[in-house]
Coordinates of N, CA and C in Angstrom, one line a residue:
M228 N 36.4 46.5 -46.7 CA 35.8 45.3 -46.2 C 34.8 44.8 -47.2
N229 N 35.0 43.5 -47.6 CA 34.1 42.9 -48.6 C 33.0 42.2 -47.9
A230 N 32.0 41.7 -48.6 CA 30.8 41.1 -48.1 C 31.1 39.9 -47.2
Q231 N 32.2 39.2 -47.4 CA 32.5 38.0 -46.6 C 33.3 38.4 -45.4
D232 N 33.7 39.6 -45.2 CA 34.5 40.1 -44.0 C 33.6 40.5 -42.8
V233 N 34.2 40.3 -41.7 CA 33.5 40.6 -40.4 C 34.4 41.4 -39.6
A234 N 33.9 42.5 -38.9 CA 34.7 43.2 -37.9 C 34.5 42.5 -36.5
V235 N 35.6 42.2 -35.9 CA 35.5 41.5 -34.6 C 36.4 42.2 -33.6
F236 N 35.8 42.4 -32.4 CA 36.6 43.0 -31.3 C 37.1 41.9 -30.4
F237 N 38.4 41.8 -30.3 CA 39.0 40.8 -29.4 C 39.6 41.4 -28.2
Y238 N 39.5 40.8 -27.1 CA 40.0 41.3 -25.8 C 40.9 40.4 -25.0
G239 N 41.0 39.2 -25.6 CA 41.8 38.1 -24.9 C 43.0 37.7 -25.7
L240 N 43.4 36.5 -25.6 CA 44.6 36.1 -26.3 C 44.5 36.0 -27.8
F241 N 43.2 36.1 -28.3 CA 43.1 36.2 -29.8 C 43.5 37.5 -30.4
M242 N 43.8 38.5 -29.5 CA 44.4 39.7 -30.0 C 45.8 39.5 -30.6
D243 N 46.4 38.4 -30.4 CA 47.7 38.1 -30.8 C 47.7 37.5 -32.3
R244 N 48.1 38.4 -33.2 CA 48.0 38.0 -34.6 C 48.8 36.7 -34.9
S245 N 49.9 36.5 -34.2 CA 50.7 35.3 -34.4 C 50.0 34.0 -34.0
L246 N 49.2 34.2 -32.9 CA 48.4 33.0 -32.5 C 47.3 32.7 -33.6
L247 N 46.7 33.7 -34.1 CA 45.7 33.5 -35.2 C 46.4 33.0 -36.4
A248 N 47.5 33.5 -36.8 CA 48.3 33.0 -37.9 C 48.7 31.5 -37.8
S249 N 48.9 31.1 -36.6 CA 49.3 29.7 -36.3 C 48.0 28.8 -36.6
R250 N 46.9 29.4 -36.6 CA 45.6 28.7 -37.0 C 45.2 28.9 -38.4
G251 N 46.1 29.5 -39.2 CA 45.7 29.8 -40.6 C 44.8 31.0 -40.8
I252 N 44.7 31.9 -39.8 CA 43.8 33.0 -39.8 C 44.7 34.3 -40.0
N253 N 44.5 35.1 -41.0 CA 45.3 36.3 -41.2 C 44.3 37.5 -41.4
P254 N 44.0 38.2 -40.3 CA 43.1 39.4 -40.4 C 43.6 40.4 -41.5
S255 N 42.7 41.0 -42.2 CA 43.1 42.0 -43.2 C 43.5 43.3 -42.5
T256 N 42.8 43.6 -41.4 CA 43.1 44.8 -40.7 C 43.1 44.6 -39.1
A257 N 43.9 45.4 -38.4 CA 43.9 45.3 -36.9 C 44.2 46.6 -36.4
A258 N 43.5 47.1 -35.4 CA 43.7 48.4 -34.8 C 43.3 48.4 -33.3
L259 N 44.1 49.0 -32.5 CA 43.7 49.2 -31.1 C 42.4 49.8 -31.0
A260 N 41.6 49.4 -30.0 CA 40.2 50.0 -29.9 C 39.8 49.7 -28.4
Y261 N 38.6 50.2 -28.1 CA 37.9 49.9 -26.8 C 36.4 49.9 -27.0
V262 N 35.8 49.2 -26.0 CA 34.3 49.3 -25.9 C 34.0 49.8 -24.5
D263 N 33.1 50.8 -24.5 CA 32.6 51.3 -23.2 C 31.5 50.4 -22.7
G264 N 31.3 50.4 -21.3 CA 30.2 49.7 -20.8 C 30.5 48.2 -20.5
Y265 N 31.7 47.9 -20.6 CA 32.1 46.4 -20.3 C 33.4 46.4 -19.5
G266 N 33.5 45.4 -18.6 CA 34.7 45.2 -17.9 C 35.2 43.8 -18.2
L267 N 36.5 43.7 -18.1 CA 37.2 42.4 -18.3 C 37.1 41.5 -17.1
R268 N 36.7 40.3 -17.2 CA 36.6 39.3 -16.1 C 37.4 38.1 -16.5
I269 N 38.4 37.7 -15.7 CA 39.2 36.6 -16.0 C 38.9 35.6 -15.0
G270 N 38.2 34.6 -15.4 CA 37.9 33.4 -14.5 C 38.7 32.2 -15.0
E271 N 38.0 31.1 -15.2 CA 38.7 30.0 -15.8 C 39.0 30.4 -17.3
R272 N 38.2 31.2 -17.8 CA 38.4 31.8 -19.1 C 38.1 33.3 -19.1
A273 N 38.5 34.1 -20.0 CA 38.3 35.5 -20.0 C 37.0 35.8 -20.8
T274 N 36.3 36.9 -20.3 CA 35.1 37.4 -21.0 C 34.9 38.8 -20.6
L275 N 34.0 39.5 -21.3 CA 33.6 40.8 -20.9 C 32.3 40.7 -20.3
V276 N 32.1 41.5 -19.2 CA 30.8 41.6 -18.5 C 30.3 43.0 -18.6
P277 N 29.0 43.2 -18.7 CA 28.4 44.5 -18.7 C 28.8 45.3 -17.4
D278 N 29.3 46.5 -17.6 CA 29.7 47.3 -16.5 C 29.7 48.7 -17.0
E279 N 28.7 49.5 -16.8 CA 28.6 50.9 -17.3 C 29.7 51.8 -16.9
S280 N 30.3 51.5 -15.8 CA 31.4 52.4 -15.3 C 32.8 52.0 -15.9
N281 N 32.8 51.0 -16.8 CA 34.1 50.5 -17.2 C 34.3 50.6 -18.7
R282 N 35.5 50.3 -19.1 CA 36.0 50.3 -20.5 C 36.9 49.1 -20.7
A283 N 36.6 48.3 -21.8 CA 37.5 47.1 -22.1 C 38.3 47.5 -23.4
H284 N 39.6 47.3 -23.3 CA 40.5 47.6 -24.4 C 40.8 46.3 -25.1
G285 N 41.1 46.4 -26.4 CA 41.5 45.3 -27.2 C 41.9 45.7 -28.6
I286 N 41.6 44.8 -29.5 CA 41.9 45.0 -30.9 C 40.7 44.7 -31.8
L287 N 40.5 45.6 -32.7 CA 39.4 45.5 -33.7 C 40.1 44.9 -35.0
M288 N 39.6 43.7 -35.4 CA 40.2 43.1 -36.6 C 39.1 42.8 -37.6
T289 N 39.5 42.9 -38.9 CA 38.6 42.5 -39.9 C 39.2 41.2 -40.5
M290 N 38.2 40.3 -40.6 CA 38.6 38.9 -41.0 C 37.5 38.2 -41.8
R291 N 37.8 37.2 -42.4 CA 36.8 36.5 -43.2 C 35.8 35.8 -42.2
A292 N 34.5 35.9 -42.5 CA 33.5 35.3 -41.7 C 33.8 33.8 -41.5
E293 N 34.2 33.1 -42.4 CA 34.5 31.7 -42.2 C 35.6 31.4 -41.3
D294 N 36.6 32.3 -41.2 CA 37.6 32.2 -40.2 C 37.2 32.4 -38.8
V295 N 36.2 33.4 -38.7 CA 35.6 33.6 -37.3 C 34.8 32.4 -36.9
R296 N 34.0 31.8 -37.8 CA 33.3 30.6 -37.5 C 34.2 29.4 -37.0
A297 N 35.3 29.3 -37.8 CA 36.3 28.2 -37.5 C 36.9 28.4 -36.1
L298 N 37.3 29.7 -35.9 CA 37.9 30.0 -34.6 C 37.1 29.7 -33.4
Y299 N 35.8 30.0 -33.5 CA 34.9 29.8 -32.3 C 34.2 28.4 -32.4
A300 N 34.5 27.6 -33.4 CA 34.1 26.2 -33.4 C 35.0 25.3 -32.5
D301 N 36.2 25.8 -32.1 CA 37.1 25.1 -31.3 C 36.4 24.8 -30.0
E302 N 36.6 23.6 -29.5 CA 35.9 23.2 -28.2 C 36.2 24.1 -27.1
S303 N 37.4 24.7 -27.0 CA 37.9 25.5 -25.9 C 37.1 26.8 -25.8
V304 N 36.5 27.3 -26.9 CA 35.8 28.5 -27.0 C 34.4 28.4 -27.5
A305 N 33.9 27.2 -27.7 CA 32.6 27.0 -28.3 C 31.5 27.6 -27.4
D306 N 31.7 27.8 -26.2 CA 30.6 28.4 -25.3 C 30.4 29.9 -25.5
Y307 N 31.3 30.5 -26.2 CA 31.3 32.0 -26.4 C 30.2 32.3 -27.4
V308 N 29.4 33.4 -27.1 CA 28.3 33.7 -28.0 C 28.6 35.2 -28.5
P309 N 28.2 35.4 -29.8 CA 28.5 36.7 -30.4 C 27.4 37.7 -30.0
E310 N 27.9 38.9 -29.8 CA 27.0 40.0 -29.5 C 27.5 41.3 -30.2
S311 N 26.7 42.1 -30.6 CA 27.1 43.3 -31.4 C 27.4 44.4 -30.4
V312 N 28.6 45.1 -30.7 CA 29.1 46.2 -29.8 C 29.5 47.3 -30.7
W313 N 29.5 48.5 -30.0 CA 30.1 49.7 -30.7 C 31.6 49.8 -30.2
V314 N 32.5 49.8 -31.1 CA 33.9 49.9 -30.8 C 34.4 51.3 -31.1
V315 N 35.3 51.8 -30.3 CA 35.8 53.1 -30.5 C 37.3 53.0 -30.9
L316 N 37.7 53.6 -32.0 CA 39.0 53.6 -32.5 C 39.8 54.8 -31.9
P317 N 41.1 54.8 -32.0 CA 41.9 55.8 -31.4 C 41.5 57.2 -31.9
D318 N 41.0 57.4 -33.1 CA 40.7 58.7 -33.6 C 39.2 59.1 -33.2
G319 N 38.6 58.2 -32.4 CA 37.2 58.5 -32.0 C 36.1 57.9 -32.9
T320 N 36.5 57.4 -34.0 CA 35.5 56.7 -34.9 C 34.9 55.6 -34.2
L321 N 33.5 55.5 -34.4 CA 32.7 54.4 -33.9 C 32.5 53.4 -35.0
K322 N 32.7 52.1 -34.7 CA 32.4 51.0 -35.6 C 31.6 49.9 -34.9
R323 N 30.7 49.4 -35.7 CA 29.9 48.2 -35.2 C 30.7 47.0 -35.4
A324 N 30.8 46.1 -34.4 CA 31.6 44.9 -34.5 C 30.9 43.8 -33.7
V325 N 31.3 42.6 -33.9 CA 30.9 41.5 -33.2 C 31.9 41.2 -32.1
C326 N 31.5 40.8 -30.9 CA 32.4 40.5 -29.8 C 31.9 39.2 -29.2
Y327 N 32.7 38.2 -28.9 CA 32.3 37.0 -28.4 C 32.5 37.0 -26.9
T328 N 31.5 36.7 -26.1 CA 31.5 36.6 -24.6 C 30.9 35.3 -24.1
L329 N 31.2 35.1 -22.8 CA 30.7 33.9 -22.2 C 29.3 34.3 -21.5
P330 N 28.3 33.4 -21.6 CA 27.1 33.6 -20.8 C 27.4 33.6 -19.3
Q331 N 26.6 34.3 -18.6 CA 26.8 34.4 -17.1 C 27.0 33.1 -16.5
S332 N 26.3 32.1 -17.0 CA 26.3 30.7 -16.3 C 27.6 30.0 -16.5
E333 N 28.4 30.6 -17.4 CA 29.8 29.9 -17.6 C 30.9 30.6 -16.9
L334 N 30.6 31.7 -16.2 CA 31.6 32.5 -15.4 C 32.0 31.7 -14.2
G335 N 33.3 31.8 -13.8 CA 33.6 31.1 -12.5 C 35.1 30.8 -12.6
G336 N 35.6 30.5 -11.4 CA 37.0 30.1 -11.2 C 38.0 31.2 -11.4
T337 N 39.2 30.8 -11.4 CA 40.3 31.7 -11.7 C 41.3 31.0 -12.6
N338 N 42.1 31.8 -13.3 CA 43.1 31.3 -14.2 C 44.3 32.3 -14.2
P339 N 45.1 32.3 -13.1 CA 46.2 33.2 -13.1 C 47.2 33.1 -14.2
Q340 N 47.4 31.9 -14.8 CA 48.3 31.8 -15.9 C 47.8 32.5 -17.2
Y341 N 46.5 32.4 -17.4 CA 45.9 33.1 -18.5 C 46.1 34.6 -18.3
A342 N 45.8 35.0 -17.1 CA 45.9 36.5 -16.8 C 47.4 37.0 -17.1
K343 N 48.4 36.2 -16.7 CA 49.7 36.5 -16.9 C 50.0 36.6 -18.4
S344 N 49.6 35.6 -19.1 CA 49.8 35.6 -20.6 C 49.1 36.8 -21.3
L345 N 47.9 37.1 -20.8 CA 47.2 38.3 -21.3 C 47.9 39.6 -21.0
L346 N 48.4 39.7 -19.8 CA 49.2 40.9 -19.4 C 50.4 41.1 -20.3
I347 N 51.2 40.0 -20.6 CA 52.3 40.1 -21.4 C 51.9 40.6 -22.8
L348 N 50.8 40.0 -23.4 CA 50.3 40.5 -24.7 C 49.9 41.9 -24.6
A349 N 49.1 42.3 -23.6 CA 48.6 43.7 -23.5 C 49.7 44.7 -23.4
V350 N 50.8 44.4 -22.7 CA 51.9 45.3 -22.7 C 52.6 45.4 -24.1
K351 N 52.7 44.2 -24.7 CA 53.3 44.2 -26.1 C 52.5 45.0 -27.0
L352 N 51.2 45.0 -26.9 CA 50.3 45.8 -27.8 C 50.2 47.2 -27.4
G353 N 50.6 47.6 -26.3 CA 50.6 49.0 -25.8 C 49.3 49.4 -25.3
L354 N 48.5 48.5 -24.7 CA 47.2 48.9 -24.1 C 47.5 49.8 -22.9
P355 N 46.5 50.7 -22.5 CA 46.7 51.7 -21.5 C 47.2 51.1 -20.2
S356 N 48.0 51.9 -19.4 CA 48.5 51.4 -18.2 C 47.4 51.1 -17.1
A357 N 46.4 52.0 -17.1 CA 45.2 51.7 -16.2 C 44.6 50.3 -16.5
Y358 N 44.5 50.0 -17.8 CA 43.9 48.7 -18.1 C 44.9 47.6 -17.7
L359 N 46.2 47.8 -17.9 CA 47.2 46.8 -17.5 C 47.0 46.5 -16.0
K360 N 46.8 47.6 -15.2 CA 46.6 47.4 -13.8 C 45.4 46.5 -13.5
Q361 N 44.3 46.7 -14.2 CA 43.1 45.8 -14.1 C 43.5 44.4 -14.4
I362 N 44.3 44.1 -15.4 CA 44.7 42.7 -15.7 C 45.5 42.2 -14.5
R363 N 46.5 43.0 -14.1 CA 47.4 42.6 -13.0 C 46.5 42.2 -11.8
S364 N 45.5 42.9 -11.5 CA 44.7 42.6 -10.3 C 44.0 41.3 -10.3
Q365 N 43.9 40.7 -11.5 CA 43.3 39.4 -11.7 C 44.3 38.2 -11.7
I366 N 45.5 38.5 -11.5 CA 46.5 37.5 -11.5 C 46.6 36.7 -10.2
S367 N 46.4 37.3 -9.1 CA 46.6 36.6 -7.8 C 45.4 35.8 -7.5

């Protein structure tokens, strides 16, 4: 990782490298990972919420800082704020990363179509079955 690169933990549709590529973003690395102490909440938009009894799965990517700024400058995700998290890789290695979440004031509503799209992607990526069950529970 060079000085202009950032480690980012994605848990929503930005886990899809083809979606990022369609926006001209090509992460230099990507690996399955999880963060403890957070749960996935799918409202009108997806976010992680603090929950000490939970674990959120996703993808840890390394990408250029300017690409991250451009990605979150889009109006549809401009409300997301960065926070620092410890990410656990499959071999147990801990890495510090940035994770973008919605403020509590922005949570609300439902979006079954988003949840369905996320479930399809999560299955494709091989996320754990217990986590897929959590996503399924937010579809109805």
